[in-house]
Amino acid sequence: IAWAGFQLDGFLNGGAFAWLLLLQIIIIVAIGGAQAATAVGGSRSSGILDFHRVSPLSSTELTLGFFFGAPIREYVLLATTLPYALLCVGFGVPTMHGLIQVIIAVIAFAWLFHGLALLSALLAKPRAGSRGAIGLVIFLVIVLWYIAAAFMGRSTTLFALDQRLSFFGVSLPWLAVVLVYISAVLFFVYLAARRRMASDRIHPLSKVQAIAGMGTLSILLLGGIWKQESYDVLEIVALYFLVATSVIMLVMVTPSQAEYVKGLLRARKQGQSHLSAWDDLSLNRVFLAILCAILFVTGTIIWRAGINAPLALP
């Protein structure tokens, strides 16, 4: 890439940095995510993960160990590309400020994909970890390739501008908004991964955590579409996304019949007539009512905000 940048003036028009950025994304996001999934899948299939669970290590330590330890080689490879990124800065594209923003964004997206890969490996069957990792790499490489091809010709403008995004009508730096969304998603992915790291038989999220996740998602969606152009389209997309996520959350916290019977027998042994509404093995009636209330309130706010939203130009 550096040689082509010298030969084809790629440093001046930003093309060299665009290709370097694509390489960095493939290394840390795609391959790093595959490493996290493969490490967890291999540990589960071989039984090593069960050994770790009975060791003095806590589920938090295990989760963070796989999260940061599995893709350690990819972090080293990413570090080897940074001198060439500084070479691009020396020729003017991007600026040092732009490079720092891009690197932070790449690492944030990498952590998100690493967390999702780790969680998917914990949720999948023990023998499906490696195949899922390979599929993840192929999918990400194809998607990232098309994304790179889309902005390759406009790389100079993209890296030079300090874009701003609206959040609840307030103009904020794009990086701050992106980090808010990624941090929220990554936090709940971490909670689910930590619970599954403790036991394969536990639900990924508790009922309280799932309610908190839906509330956070509703707030972030409202902030993202607030007073935006084409609001009539965005509100439909947001509502469908909320409903689909609610169905997934409902599946994640609802016990099976066998689990409910087991929980009921445990409660009776403790002298209780029924389980607490917030127990993992209890019925989901209270959770479902609160979930419907969140959807109703969010949908009402979206509809009321749409009355005064700006109309999209034809």
Tab-separated table of C-alpha atoms in Angstrom:
chain	number	residue	atom	x	y	z
A	1	ILE	CA	0.000	0.000	0.000
A	2	ALA	CA	2.831	2.398	0.837
A	3	TRP	CA	4.615	1.615	-2.440
A	4	ALA	CA	1.399	2.135	-4.427
A	5	GLY	CA	0.840	5.387	-2.585
A	6	PHE	CA	4.176	6.693	-3.837
A	7	GLN	CA	3.706	5.409	-7.375
A	8	LEU	CA	0.066	6.454	-7.888
A	9	ASP	CA	-0.039	9.594	-5.720
A	10	GLY	CA	-2.293	7.740	-3.299
A	11	PHE	CA	-0.980	9.703	-0.336
A	12	LEU	CA	-2.156	13.003	-1.784
A	13	ASN	CA	-5.726	11.981	-2.612
A	14	GLY	CA	-6.272	9.808	0.476
A	15	GLY	CA	-6.455	6.533	-1.435
A	16	ALA	CA	-3.469	5.013	0.365
A	17	PHE	CA	-4.944	5.703	3.784
A	18	ALA	CA	-8.321	4.337	2.667
A	19	TRP	CA	-6.741	1.016	1.672
A	20	LEU	CA	-4.695	0.988	4.872
A	21	LEU	CA	-7.859	1.596	6.875
A	22	LEU	CA	-9.554	-1.309	5.113
A	23	LEU	CA	-6.608	-3.542	6.029
A	24	GLN	CA	-6.805	-2.411	9.650
A	25	ILE	CA	-10.550	-3.136	9.804
A	26	ILE	CA	-10.090	-6.623	8.355
A	27	ILE	CA	-7.306	-7.382	10.844
A	28	ILE	CA	-8.840	-6.116	14.075
A	29	VAL	CA	-12.574	-6.371	13.373
A	30	ALA	CA	-13.042	-9.419	11.145
A	31	ILE	CA	-10.108	-11.643	12.073
A	32	GLY	CA	-10.079	-10.470	15.700
A	33	GLY	CA	-13.769	-11.305	16.050
A	34	ALA	CA	-13.170	-14.716	14.517
A	35	GLN	CA	-10.380	-15.345	17.018
A	36	ALA	CA	-12.701	-14.544	19.935
A	37	ALA	CA	-15.390	-16.872	18.605
A	38	THR	CA	-12.911	-19.661	17.838
A	39	ALA	CA	-11.269	-19.457	21.256
A	40	VAL	CA	-14.569	-19.723	23.125
A	41	GLY	CA	-15.961	-22.386	20.778
A	42	GLY	CA	-12.812	-24.500	21.077
A	43	SER	CA	-12.800	-24.189	24.869
A	44	ARG	CA	-16.431	-25.266	25.091
A	45	SER	CA	-16.072	-28.239	22.730
A	46	SER	CA	-12.934	-29.502	24.479
A	47	GLY	CA	-14.353	-29.055	27.977
A	48	ILE	CA	-11.660	-26.597	29.074
A	49	LEU	CA	-14.277	-23.926	29.707
A	50	ASP	CA	-15.985	-26.176	32.272
A	51	PHE	CA	-12.631	-26.511	34.022
A	52	HIS	CA	-12.282	-22.707	34.099
A	53	ARG	CA	-15.764	-22.398	35.598
A	54	VAL	CA	-14.803	-24.450	38.657
A	55	SER	CA	-11.482	-22.623	39.023
A	56	PRO	CA	-11.059	-19.602	41.328
A	57	LEU	CA	-11.474	-17.304	38.311
A	58	SER	CA	-14.712	-15.331	38.302
A	59	SER	CA	-17.003	-15.119	35.264
A	60	THR	CA	-15.946	-11.481	34.833
A	61	GLU	CA	-12.278	-12.458	34.664
A	62	LEU	CA	-13.036	-15.252	32.202
A	63	THR	CA	-15.093	-12.971	29.972
A	64	LEU	CA	-12.489	-10.209	29.898
A	65	GLY	CA	-9.719	-12.770	29.450
A	66	PHE	CA	-11.269	-14.225	26.304
A	67	PHE	CA	-12.330	-10.765	25.114
A	68	PHE	CA	-8.877	-9.195	25.250
A	69	GLY	CA	-6.698	-12.301	25.138
A	70	ALA	CA	-8.093	-14.196	22.146
A	71	PRO	CA	-7.374	-11.428	19.556
A	72	ILE	CA	-4.039	-10.360	21.104
A	73	ARG	CA	-2.181	-11.243	17.880
A	74	GLU	CA	-4.504	-8.948	15.923
A	75	TYR	CA	-3.758	-6.054	18.288
A	76	VAL	CA	-0.053	-6.534	17.571
A	77	LEU	CA	-0.708	-6.642	13.815
A	78	LEU	CA	-2.780	-3.464	14.086
A	79	ALA	CA	0.102	-1.777	15.890
A	80	THR	CA	2.443	-2.636	13.000
A	81	THR	CA	0.222	-0.658	10.607
A	82	LEU	CA	0.296	2.534	12.681
A	83	PRO	CA	3.702	3.757	11.381
A	84	TYR	CA	2.295	3.643	7.847
A	85	ALA	CA	-0.746	5.590	9.040
A	86	LEU	CA	1.636	8.220	10.388
A	87	LEU	CA	3.310	8.225	6.979
A	88	CYS	CA	-0.057	9.129	5.454
A	89	VAL	CA	-0.412	11.921	8.021
A	90	GLY	CA	2.986	13.247	6.998
A	91	PHE	CA	1.727	13.700	3.436
A	92	GLY	CA	-1.382	15.548	4.629
A	93	VAL	CA	-4.207	12.991	4.413
A	94	PRO	CA	-5.559	12.524	6.991
A	95	THR	CA	-4.704	15.045	9.672
A	96	MET	CA	-3.461	13.820	13.031
A	97	HIS	CA	-6.813	14.754	14.561
A	98	GLY	CA	-8.628	12.746	11.903
A	99	LEU	CA	-6.308	9.752	12.351
A	100	ILE	CA	-6.899	9.647	16.109
A	101	GLN	CA	-10.664	9.783	15.582
A	102	VAL	CA	-10.586	7.014	12.983
A	103	ILE	CA	-8.392	4.737	15.125
A	104	ILE	CA	-10.670	5.208	18.143
A	105	ALA	CA	-13.727	4.424	16.002
A	106	VAL	CA	-12.079	1.307	14.529
A	107	ILE	CA	-11.167	-0.029	17.977
A	108	ALA	CA	-14.681	0.704	19.268
A	109	PHE	CA	-16.272	-1.183	16.366
A	110	ALA	CA	-13.729	-3.977	16.860
A	111	TRP	CA	-14.720	-4.336	20.527
A	112	LEU	CA	-18.372	-4.478	19.501
A	113	PHE	CA	-17.737	-7.263	16.980
A	114	HIS	CA	-15.489	-9.103	19.428
A	115	GLY	CA	-18.237	-8.990	22.032
A	116	LEU	CA	-20.886	-10.190	19.587
A	117	ALA	CA	-18.617	-12.980	18.357
A	118	LEU	CA	-17.859	-14.069	21.908
A	119	LEU	CA	-21.548	-14.042	22.855
A	120	SER	CA	-22.569	-15.937	19.709
A	121	ALA	CA	-19.991	-18.616	20.506
A	122	LEU	CA	-21.380	-18.926	24.038
A	123	LEU	CA	-24.955	-19.216	22.745
A	124	ALA	CA	-24.226	-21.641	19.910
A	125	LYS	CA	-23.732	-25.357	20.207
A	126	PRO	CA	-20.212	-26.227	21.426
A	127	ARG	CA	-19.179	-27.833	18.126
A	128	ALA	CA	-20.386	-24.911	15.972
A	129	GLY	CA	-17.841	-22.342	17.167
A	130	SER	CA	-15.219	-22.729	14.408
A	131	ARG	CA	-17.727	-22.817	11.553
A	132	GLY	CA	-19.441	-19.733	12.892
A	133	ALA	CA	-16.101	-17.949	13.108
A	134	ILE	CA	-15.242	-18.750	9.491
A	135	GLY	CA	-18.658	-17.542	8.351
A	136	LEU	CA	-18.187	-14.355	10.350
A	137	VAL	CA	-14.855	-13.634	8.659
A	138	ILE	CA	-16.240	-14.211	5.153
A	139	PHE	CA	-19.297	-12.054	5.811
A	140	LEU	CA	-17.314	-9.181	7.295
A	141	VAL	CA	-14.697	-9.221	4.548
A	142	ILE	CA	-17.392	-9.002	1.842
A	143	VAL	CA	-19.265	-6.210	3.635
A	144	LEU	CA	-16.122	-4.226	4.414
A	145	TRP	CA	-14.901	-4.590	0.839
A	146	TYR	CA	-18.071	-3.051	-0.574
A	147	ILE	CA	-18.002	-0.282	2.026
A	148	ALA	CA	-14.415	0.536	1.114
A	149	ALA	CA	-15.254	0.570	-2.592
A	150	ALA	CA	-18.121	2.989	-1.911
A	151	PHE	CA	-16.031	5.704	-0.260
A	152	MET	CA	-12.632	5.038	-1.827
A	153	GLY	CA	-13.058	7.798	-4.389
A	154	ARG	CA	-14.214	10.328	-1.748
A	155	SER	CA	-11.631	9.463	0.883
A	156	THR	CA	-10.001	12.911	0.977
A	157	THR	CA	-13.270	14.666	1.743
A	158	LEU	CA	-14.305	12.003	4.221
A	159	PHE	CA	-11.150	12.191	6.320
A	160	ALA	CA	-10.818	15.978	6.130
A	161	LEU	CA	-14.287	16.918	7.368
A	162	ASP	CA	-15.136	16.985	11.066
A	163	GLN	CA	-18.667	15.658	10.756
A	164	ARG	CA	-21.316	16.245	13.415
A	165	LEU	CA	-24.400	14.187	14.214
A	166	SER	CA	-27.661	15.150	15.877
A	167	PHE	CA	-28.705	13.542	19.161
A	168	PHE	CA	-32.081	14.745	20.474
A	169	GLY	CA	-31.635	17.774	18.246
A	170	VAL	CA	-28.214	18.664	19.701
A	171	SER	CA	-25.295	18.746	17.280
A	172	LEU	CA	-22.441	16.607	18.611
A	173	PRO	CA	-19.138	15.340	17.161
A	174	TRP	CA	-19.731	12.154	15.201
A	175	LEU	CA	-17.257	10.192	17.272
A	176	ALA	CA	-19.036	11.043	20.535
A	177	VAL	CA	-22.384	9.867	19.162
A	178	VAL	CA	-20.889	6.665	17.763
A	179	LEU	CA	-19.194	5.874	21.087
A	180	VAL	CA	-22.457	6.398	22.991
A	181	TYR	CA	-24.275	3.837	20.828
A	182	ILE	CA	-21.428	1.317	20.790
A	183	SER	CA	-20.854	1.617	24.548
A	184	ALA	CA	-24.519	0.950	25.304
A	185	VAL	CA	-24.689	-2.124	23.070
A	186	LEU	CA	-21.336	-3.425	24.266
A	187	PHE	CA	-22.380	-3.096	27.917
A	188	PHE	CA	-25.404	-5.366	27.506
A	189	VAL	CA	-23.430	-7.773	25.331
A	190	TYR	CA	-20.907	-7.972	28.145
A	191	LEU	CA	-23.647	-8.685	30.697
A	192	ALA	CA	-25.023	-11.496	28.533
A	193	ALA	CA	-21.568	-12.951	27.870
A	194	ARG	CA	-20.658	-12.873	31.558
A	195	ARG	CA	-23.836	-14.730	32.517
A	196	ARG	CA	-23.310	-17.376	29.837
A	197	MET	CA	-19.670	-17.674	30.826
A	198	ALA	CA	-20.830	-18.665	34.301
A	199	SER	CA	-23.195	-21.382	33.045
A	200	ASP	CA	-24.538	-22.763	29.769
A	201	ARG	CA	-27.943	-23.318	31.338
A	202	ILE	CA	-28.588	-19.737	32.396
A	203	HIS	CA	-30.477	-17.202	30.294
A	204	PRO	CA	-28.277	-14.605	28.557
A	205	LEU	CA	-30.022	-11.717	30.351
A	206	SER	CA	-32.081	-11.488	33.484
A	207	LYS	CA	-35.521	-9.908	33.288
A	208	VAL	CA	-34.278	-6.708	34.922
A	209	GLN	CA	-31.325	-6.478	32.529
A	210	ALA	CA	-33.576	-7.073	29.518
A	211	ILE	CA	-35.939	-4.295	30.630
A	212	ALA	CA	-32.982	-1.957	31.135
A	213	GLY	CA	-31.707	-2.895	27.685
A	214	MET	CA	-35.030	-2.135	26.009
A	215	GLY	CA	-35.287	1.177	27.841
A	216	THR	CA	-31.774	2.149	26.779
A	217	LEU	CA	-32.447	1.121	23.184
A	218	SER	CA	-35.649	3.171	23.117
A	219	ILE	CA	-33.830	6.274	24.372
A	220	LEU	CA	-30.992	5.868	21.864
A	221	LEU	CA	-33.417	5.378	18.961
A	222	LEU	CA	-35.381	8.448	19.971
A	223	GLY	CA	-32.187	10.481	20.201
A	224	GLY	CA	-30.993	9.289	16.798
A	225	ILE	CA	-34.149	10.108	14.814
A	226	TRP	CA	-35.218	13.223	16.742
A	227	LYS	CA	-35.942	16.156	14.390
A	228	GLN	CA	-34.287	14.435	11.457
A	229	GLU	CA	-35.247	14.758	7.821
A	230	SER	CA	-37.350	11.899	6.408
A	231	TYR	CA	-38.745	11.435	9.894
A	232	ASP	CA	-41.814	9.627	8.563
A	233	VAL	CA	-39.571	6.835	7.269
A	234	LEU	CA	-37.288	6.785	10.306
A	235	GLU	CA	-40.151	6.405	12.758
A	236	ILE	CA	-41.447	3.315	10.929
A	237	VAL	CA	-37.965	1.800	10.884
A	238	ALA	CA	-37.500	2.556	14.590
A	239	LEU	CA	-40.819	0.979	15.552
A	240	TYR	CA	-40.166	-2.188	13.569
A	241	PHE	CA	-36.675	-2.416	15.041
A	242	LEU	CA	-38.040	-2.026	18.570
A	243	VAL	CA	-40.687	-4.692	18.031
A	244	ALA	CA	-38.160	-7.140	16.543
A	245	THR	CA	-35.741	-6.543	19.412
A	246	SER	CA	-38.560	-6.998	21.925
A	247	VAL	CA	-39.393	-10.399	20.458
A	248	ILE	CA	-35.733	-11.417	20.764
A	249	MET	CA	-35.597	-10.163	24.356
A	250	LEU	CA	-38.782	-12.074	25.154
A	251	VAL	CA	-37.270	-15.306	23.854
A	252	MET	CA	-34.065	-14.717	25.809
A	253	VAL	CA	-35.779	-14.398	29.210
A	254	THR	CA	-38.684	-16.848	28.868
A	255	PRO	CA	-38.092	-20.192	30.592
A	256	SER	CA	-39.110	-23.477	29.064
A	257	GLN	CA	-41.752	-25.645	30.692
A	258	ALA	CA	-39.099	-27.860	32.253
A	259	GLU	CA	-37.223	-24.847	33.625
A	260	TYR	CA	-40.413	-23.384	35.084
A	261	VAL	CA	-41.303	-26.658	36.804
A	262	LYS	CA	-37.788	-26.886	38.193
A	263	GLY	CA	-38.005	-23.341	39.529
A	264	LEU	CA	-41.427	-24.009	41.046
A	265	LEU	CA	-40.155	-27.103	42.841
A	266	ARG	CA	-37.211	-25.123	44.165
A	267	ALA	CA	-39.555	-22.426	45.467
A	268	ARG	CA	-41.744	-24.972	47.247
A	269	LYS	CA	-38.698	-26.517	48.920
A	270	GLN	CA	-37.940	-23.050	50.266
A	271	GLY	CA	-41.477	-22.701	51.589
A	272	GLN	CA	-42.704	-20.335	48.865
A	273	SER	CA	-45.872	-20.838	46.858
A	274	HIS	CA	-44.408	-19.297	43.683
A	275	LEU	CA	-41.259	-17.768	42.274
A	276	SER	CA	-40.478	-14.090	42.305
A	277	ALA	CA	-41.551	-12.271	39.171
A	278	TRP	CA	-37.885	-11.375	38.538
A	279	ASP	CA	-36.502	-14.882	38.901
A	280	ASP	CA	-34.930	-16.344	35.761
A	281	LEU	CA	-37.231	-19.386	35.932
A	282	SER	CA	-40.466	-17.514	36.649
A	283	LEU	CA	-43.212	-16.731	34.140
A	284	ASN	CA	-42.714	-13.697	31.933
A	285	ARG	CA	-46.069	-11.997	32.566
A	286	VAL	CA	-44.699	-9.019	34.496
A	287	PHE	CA	-41.791	-8.675	32.097
A	288	LEU	CA	-44.144	-8.779	29.103
A	289	ALA	CA	-46.389	-6.095	30.606
A	290	ILE	CA	-43.437	-3.772	31.240
A	291	LEU	CA	-42.069	-4.475	27.755
A	292	CYS	CA	-45.405	-3.552	26.167
A	293	ALA	CA	-45.493	-0.379	28.272
A	294	ILE	CA	-42.029	0.618	27.034
A	295	LEU	CA	-43.091	0.047	23.428
A	296	PHE	CA	-46.323	1.979	23.956
A	297	VAL	CA	-44.595	4.982	25.548
A	298	THR	CA	-41.795	5.011	22.972
A	299	GLY	CA	-44.217	4.695	20.064
A	300	THR	CA	-46.365	7.509	21.451
A	301	ILE	CA	-43.366	9.818	21.834
A	302	ILE	CA	-42.193	8.994	18.311
A	303	TRP	CA	-45.664	9.701	16.922
A	304	ARG	CA	-46.034	12.975	18.842
A	305	ALA	CA	-42.570	14.111	17.779
A	306	GLY	CA	-43.469	13.310	14.167
A	307	ILE	CA	-46.223	15.925	14.170
A	308	ASN	CA	-43.655	18.737	14.380
A	309	ALA	CA	-40.862	16.949	12.509
A	310	PRO	CA	-39.466	18.607	9.335
A	311	LEU	CA	-40.835	17.260	6.103
A	312	ALA	CA	-38.471	15.567	3.666
A	313	LEU	CA	-37.859	17.437	0.438
A	314	PRO	CA	-39.040	15.588	-2.700
